[in-house]
Tab-separated table of C-alpha atoms in Angstrom:
chain	number	residue	atom	x	y	z
Z	1	UNK	CA	-0.081	-0.008	-0.043
Z	2	UNK	CA	1.653	3.686	-0.635
Z	3	UNK	CA	1.561	5.494	2.319
Z	4	UNK	CA	-0.104	8.534	2.407
Z	5	UNK	CA	2.887	10.901	2.714
Z	6	UNK	CA	5.561	10.688	0.608
Z	7	UNK	CA	8.361	11.624	1.658
Z	8	UNK	CA	12.873	11.942	1.100
Z	9	UNK	CA	13.266	9.987	3.715
Z	10	UNK	CA	9.972	7.747	5.299
Z	11	UNK	CA	9.921	7.631	8.860
Z	12	UNK	CA	10.191	4.120	9.142
Z	13	UNK	CA	13.083	3.641	7.857
Z	14	UNK	CA	14.713	7.025	10.221
Z	15	UNK	CA	14.686	4.597	12.322
Z	16	UNK	CA	16.177	1.581	10.691
Z	17	UNK	CA	18.922	3.358	10.849
Z	18	UNK	CA	19.136	3.567	14.682
Z	19	UNK	CA	17.548	0.075	15.864
Z	20	UNK	CA	17.577	-3.126	14.853
Z	21	UNK	CA	14.743	-3.277	13.326
Z	22	UNK	CA	13.603	-6.523	11.264
Z	23	UNK	CA	10.354	-7.055	9.130
Z	24	UNK	CA	7.486	-8.515	10.563
Z	25	UNK	CA	4.126	-9.208	9.576
Z	26	UNK	CA	2.116	-6.515	11.562
Z	27	UNK	CA	3.786	-5.127	10.188
Z	28	UNK	CA	1.876	-4.301	6.900
Z	29	UNK	CA	-1.689	-5.514	8.656
Z	30	UNK	CA	-4.531	-2.624	8.628
Z	31	UNK	CA	-4.784	-0.621	11.619
Z	32	UNK	CA	-8.208	-1.426	12.920
Z	33	UNK	CA	-10.658	0.610	13.431
Z	34	UNK	CA	-13.457	0.170	16.823
Z	35	UNK	CA	-16.162	-0.199	15.604
Z	36	UNK	CA	-14.612	-3.026	13.404
Z	37	UNK	CA	-13.675	-5.730	16.501
Z	38	UNK	CA	-16.112	-8.365	16.071
Z	39	UNK	CA	-18.812	-7.927	18.182
Z	40	UNK	CA	-18.011	-4.244	18.402
Z	41	UNK	CA	-22.075	-3.183	18.965
Z	42	UNK	CA	-22.026	-5.803	22.652
Z	43	UNK	CA	-19.679	-3.786	24.878
Z	44	UNK	CA	-21.699	-1.483	27.649
Z	45	UNK	CA	-20.626	2.378	27.519
Z	46	UNK	CA	-21.954	2.387	30.957
Z	47	UNK	CA	-19.789	-0.006	32.708
Z	48	UNK	CA	-16.353	1.035	32.033
Z	49	UNK	CA	-12.986	0.098	33.970
Z	50	UNK	CA	-10.310	2.814	34.199
Z	51	UNK	CA	-6.608	1.943	35.681
Z	52	UNK	CA	-3.416	1.996	34.924
Z	53	UNK	CA	-1.514	-1.782	33.984
Z	54	UNK	CA	0.908	-3.409	32.023
Z	55	UNK	CA	0.214	-4.066	28.811
Z	56	UNK	CA	2.787	-5.577	26.052
Z	57	UNK	CA	2.587	-3.366	22.738
Z	58	UNK	CA	1.867	-6.010	20.100
Z	59	UNK	CA	-1.562	-6.535	21.500
Z	60	UNK	CA	-2.771	-2.835	20.123
Z	61	UNK	CA	-4.643	-3.303	17.241
Z	62	UNK	CA	-6.284	0.021	16.151
Z	63	UNK	CA	-6.468	3.732	16.729
Z	64	UNK	CA	-8.817	5.820	17.947
Z	65	UNK	CA	-8.281	8.907	17.110
Z	66	UNK	CA	-11.508	11.424	14.725
Z	67	UNK	CA	-10.966	12.597	11.668
Z	68	UNK	CA	-7.450	11.717	11.595
Z	69	UNK	CA	-5.075	8.289	9.826
Z	70	UNK	CA	-7.149	6.104	8.713
Z	71	UNK	CA	-10.515	8.169	8.957
Z	72	UNK	CA	-10.769	8.359	5.642
Z	73	UNK	CA	-9.383	5.124	3.890
Z	74	UNK	CA	-7.149	0.907	5.603
Z	75	UNK	CA	-3.919	2.071	6.208
Z	76	UNK	CA	-1.116	-0.221	7.396
Z	77	UNK	CA	0.841	-0.297	10.942
Z	78	UNK	CA	4.248	0.809	8.547
Z	79	UNK	CA	1.920	3.651	6.753
Z	80	UNK	CA	0.146	4.833	10.175
Z	81	UNK	CA	3.722	5.432	11.440
Z	82	UNK	CA	5.071	7.540	7.611
Z	83	UNK	CA	2.686	9.665	8.911
Z	84	UNK	CA	2.936	10.067	12.095
Z	85	UNK	CA	2.087	14.214	12.150
Z	86	UNK	CA	4.425	14.730	14.779
Z	87	UNK	CA	7.351	12.328	14.536
Z	88	UNK	CA	8.599	15.301	12.267
Z	89	UNK	CA	10.382	16.573	15.604
Z	90	UNK	CA	11.516	13.071	16.479
Z	91	UNK	CA	13.690	13.026	13.597
Z	92	UNK	CA	14.370	16.993	14.436
Z	93	UNK	CA	15.585	16.458	17.592
Z	94	UNK	CA	18.326	12.897	16.085
Z	95	UNK	CA	17.823	10.883	19.261
Z	96	UNK	CA	19.501	7.349	19.674
Z	97	UNK	CA	18.846	4.191	20.314
Z	98	UNK	CA	18.085	4.689	23.672
Z	99	UNK	CA	17.062	7.366	23.616
Z	100	UNK	CA	14.204	6.509	21.704
Z	101	UNK	CA	13.357	3.786	24.461
Z	102	UNK	CA	13.370	6.291	27.003
Z	103	UNK	CA	11.113	8.324	25.064
Z	104	UNK	CA	8.841	5.688	23.763
Z	105	UNK	CA	8.142	5.221	27.772
Z	106	UNK	CA	7.434	8.529	28.481
Z	107	UNK	CA	4.544	9.927	29.947
Z	108	UNK	CA	5.672	13.930	30.326
Z	109	UNK	CA	1.895	15.882	30.258
Z	110	UNK	CA	-0.098	13.345	28.667
Z	111	UNK	CA	-0.711	9.892	29.714
Z	112	UNK	CA	-0.294	6.777	27.111
Z	113	UNK	CA	-3.875	5.481	27.026
Z	114	UNK	CA	-5.680	2.729	24.979
Z	115	UNK	CA	-9.235	1.345	25.005
Z	116	UNK	CA	-9.749	-2.201	25.766
Z	117	UNK	CA	-11.908	-4.107	24.088
Z	118	UNK	CA	-11.650	-7.714	24.908
Z	119	UNK	CA	-7.795	-8.506	24.472
Z	120	UNK	CA	-7.390	-5.917	22.182
Z	121	UNK	CA	-6.399	-3.020	23.148
Z	122	UNK	CA	-6.965	0.665	20.929
Z	123	UNK	CA	-4.816	3.892	21.440
Z	124	UNK	CA	-6.066	6.936	22.100
Z	125	UNK	CA	-3.443	9.290	23.815
Z	126	UNK	CA	-0.404	9.074	23.079
Z	127	UNK	CA	-0.635	7.477	19.264
Z	128	UNK	CA	3.782	8.364	18.834
Z	129	UNK	CA	4.761	6.901	21.270
Z	130	UNK	CA	3.370	3.478	20.875
Z	131	UNK	CA	4.233	3.404	17.657
Z	132	UNK	CA	7.009	3.962	18.910
Z	133	UNK	CA	6.752	0.887	21.104
Z	134	UNK	CA	5.638	-1.046	18.705
Z	135	UNK	CA	8.311	-1.139	16.093
Z	136	UNK	CA	10.966	-0.877	18.771
Z	137	UNK	CA	10.235	-4.298	19.752
Z	138	UNK	CA	9.445	-3.317	23.210
Z	139	UNK	CA	7.768	-6.063	25.480
Z	140	UNK	CA	5.898	-4.291	27.875
Z	141	UNK	CA	4.861	-1.301	28.417
Z	142	UNK	CA	2.798	0.498	31.246
Z	143	UNK	CA	-0.351	2.638	30.369
Z	144	UNK	CA	-3.869	4.027	31.603
Z	145	UNK	CA	-6.564	0.827	30.746
Z	146	UNK	CA	-10.014	2.360	29.887
Z	147	UNK	CA	-11.887	-1.675	29.983
Z	148	UNK	CA	-15.319	-1.428	27.582
Z	149	UNK	CA	-17.319	-4.497	28.714
Z	150	UNK	CA	-18.601	-6.775	27.088
Z	151	UNK	CA	-23.169	-7.550	26.928
Z	152	UNK	CA	-22.973	-10.644	27.243
Z	153	UNK	CA	-26.462	-10.969	28.240
Z	154	UNK	CA	-27.555	-8.648	25.061
Z	155	UNK	CA	-24.966	-10.262	22.592
Z	156	UNK	CA	-27.359	-14.311	24.105
Z	157	UNK	CA	-30.545	-12.189	22.720
Z	158	UNK	CA	-29.411	-10.998	19.796
Z	159	UNK	CA	-27.910	-14.880	19.019
Z	160	UNK	CA	-31.375	-16.291	19.681
Z	161	UNK	CA	-33.080	-13.492	17.713
Z	162	UNK	CA	-30.799	-14.021	14.650
Z	163	UNK	CA	-31.686	-18.090	15.103
Z	164	UNK	CA	-34.987	-16.948	15.668
Z	165	UNK	CA	-35.329	-14.845	12.503
Z	166	UNK	CA	-33.406	-18.310	11.117
Z	167	UNK	CA	-36.498	-20.044	11.402
Z	168	UNK	CA	-38.622	-17.947	10.508
Z	169	UNK	CA	-37.595	-17.284	6.899
Z	170	UNK	CA	-36.590	-21.133	5.780
Z	171	UNK	CA	-40.854	-21.635	6.980
Z	172	UNK	CA	-41.209	-18.712	4.399
Z	173	UNK	CA	-43.080	-16.094	7.230
Z	174	UNK	CA	-41.113	-13.713	6.839
Z	175	UNK	CA	-39.747	-12.862	3.006
Z	176	UNK	CA	-36.267	-11.153	3.493
Z	177	UNK	CA	-33.477	-11.065	6.120
Z	178	UNK	CA	-33.144	-8.633	8.951
Z	179	UNK	CA	-30.446	-6.026	10.116
Z	180	UNK	CA	-28.524	-6.416	12.779
Z	181	UNK	CA	-30.278	-2.929	13.938
Z	182	UNK	CA	-33.393	-4.425	12.647
Z	183	UNK	CA	-32.817	-7.409	15.235
Z	184	UNK	CA	-31.941	-5.419	17.684
Z	185	UNK	CA	-34.365	-2.426	17.982
Z	186	UNK	CA	-36.293	-3.464	20.972
Z	187	UNK	CA	-35.778	-4.752	24.219
Z	188	UNK	CA	-36.731	-8.334	25.007
Z	189	UNK	CA	-38.419	-8.222	21.822
Z	190	UNK	CA	-38.381	-8.474	17.834
Z	191	UNK	CA	-40.351	-6.367	15.283
Z	192	UNK	CA	-41.684	-8.469	12.438
Z	193	UNK	CA	-43.744	-8.653	9.005
Z	194	UNK	CA	-45.404	-12.182	8.980
Z	195	UNK	CA	-47.275	-11.829	5.525
Z	196	UNK	CA	-47.888	-8.315	6.241
Z	197	UNK	CA	-49.574	-8.444	10.113
Z	198	UNK	CA	-47.037	-6.377	12.407
Z	199	UNK	CA	-45.949	-8.495	15.270
Z	200	UNK	CA	-43.754	-7.704	18.143
Z	201	UNK	CA	-42.877	-10.498	19.419
Z	202	UNK	CA	-40.963	-11.299	23.016
Z	203	UNK	CA	-37.082	-12.655	22.625
Z	204	UNK	CA	-40.007	-15.620	25.811
Z	205	UNK	CA	-42.275	-16.662	23.073
Z	206	UNK	CA	-39.583	-17.572	20.436
Z	207	UNK	CA	-39.536	-21.511	20.779
Z	208	UNK	CA	-43.350	-21.343	21.125
Z	209	UNK	CA	-44.881	-19.860	18.146
Z	210	UNK	CA	-42.045	-21.942	16.398
Z	211	UNK	CA	-43.665	-25.689	18.364
Z	212	UNK	CA	-47.404	-23.737	17.495
Z	213	UNK	CA	-46.115	-23.365	13.415
Z	214	UNK	CA	-45.353	-26.912	13.053
Z	215	UNK	CA	-47.749	-28.661	14.668
Z	216	UNK	CA	-50.394	-26.676	12.741
Z	217	UNK	CA	-53.017	-28.447	9.933
Z	218	UNK	CA	-54.487	-27.134	7.374
Z	219	UNK	CA	-57.376	-28.755	7.450
Z	220	UNK	CA	-59.296	-26.218	4.855
Z	221	UNK	CA	-62.431	-27.008	7.187
Z	222	UNK	CA	-60.612	-25.871	10.631
Z	223	UNK	CA	-60.043	-23.253	8.809
Z	224	UNK	CA	-63.188	-21.680	7.090
Z	225	UNK	CA	-64.653	-22.439	11.662
Z	226	UNK	CA	-61.762	-20.968	12.864
Z	227	UNK	CA	-61.742	-17.451	9.954
Z	228	UNK	CA	-65.854	-17.077	11.728
Z	229	UNK	CA	-63.948	-17.327	15.784
Z	230	UNK	CA	-60.941	-15.566	15.180
Z	231	UNK	CA	-61.802	-12.965	12.265
Z	232	UNK	CA	-59.434	-10.720	10.591
Z	233	UNK	CA	-55.576	-10.542	11.870
Z	234	UNK	CA	-55.907	-6.555	12.257
Z	235	UNK	CA	-58.269	-7.249	15.355
Z	236	UNK	CA	-55.103	-8.849	16.867
Z	237	UNK	CA	-52.993	-7.725	19.506
Z	238	UNK	CA	-50.193	-7.168	18.004
Z	239	UNK	CA	-47.794	-7.362	21.327
Z	240	UNK	CA	-46.940	-10.771	21.968
Z	241	UNK	CA	-45.297	-11.826	25.182
Z	242	UNK	CA	-46.552	-14.868	26.177
Z	243	UNK	CA	-48.250	-18.534	25.361
Z	244	UNK	CA	-51.623	-17.340	25.399
Z	245	UNK	CA	-50.975	-14.011	23.257
Z	246	UNK	CA	-49.785	-16.579	20.942
Z	247	UNK	CA	-52.818	-18.540	21.226
Z	248	UNK	CA	-54.539	-15.651	18.653
Z	249	UNK	CA	-52.626	-16.335	16.022
Z	250	UNK	CA	-53.074	-19.451	15.929
Z	251	UNK	CA	-56.421	-19.133	13.083
Z	252	UNK	CA	-53.961	-16.626	11.709
Z	253	UNK	CA	-50.766	-19.226	11.303
Z	254	UNK	CA	-52.875	-21.952	10.807
Z	255	UNK	CA	-53.791	-19.835	7.350
Z	256	UNK	CA	-50.411	-18.756	6.515
Z	257	UNK	CA	-49.052	-22.698	6.646
Z	258	UNK	CA	-52.206	-23.665	4.684
Z	259	UNK	CA	-51.195	-20.787	1.706
Z	260	UNK	CA	-47.879	-21.750	1.753
Z	261	UNK	CA	-47.988	-25.041	1.455
Z	262	UNK	CA	-50.334	-24.649	-1.025
Z	263	UNK	CA	-47.471	-22.743	-3.069
Z	264	UNK	CA	-44.624	-25.926	-2.913
């Protein structure tokens, strides 16, 4: 990947003249953004622990730095090093290898701070010094850590809803996949369009709906009879949170099943 800014001598080449830097696989790996973390949306912003700790610079996988570096395009760690905005000050001071290590490990007026998501770290302040820590192959560095807690309960609910949506798709009860935002738009429930009827389905009745649907027969006489009793779907209570709420949809689900089977 071509560096974002051309220079007569790259920061990496300048650094190599002072330090024994050997090519590493991570040098050409992508500098991650925090929203690219797997299941990023399930890390709670309301339960963050802040403390001083020792980390390995190799565990730093990205940066959190608004409107700079990788905001508009993907970059590698070499790209980041070569385009650090204040690295010219380091070059101008003409530091030795030992001085560079001391500089990278110093806090000065601004602590080196990282955000922690699971086992991954993202630098938030001290970008220049933290990048140096990585390229200088320092084994450990003391930093300020803001650790975000993974919301396992919310993630489990998401997984259950994804599975439920797939089961509905497999049976033809809904025609399109739902996006992540649609799946998690509401707390403890999911909004569905089942054959033109909008239903707010509580998390606790997913298995009940599938079991009810799978067990229904499609006798035409029974469907005609139930239609006289239950009427149109528009008369239903569309907020389904219990097994008794589900039963009001028995006729509607039976009718859907008969129509779907007739199309096979």
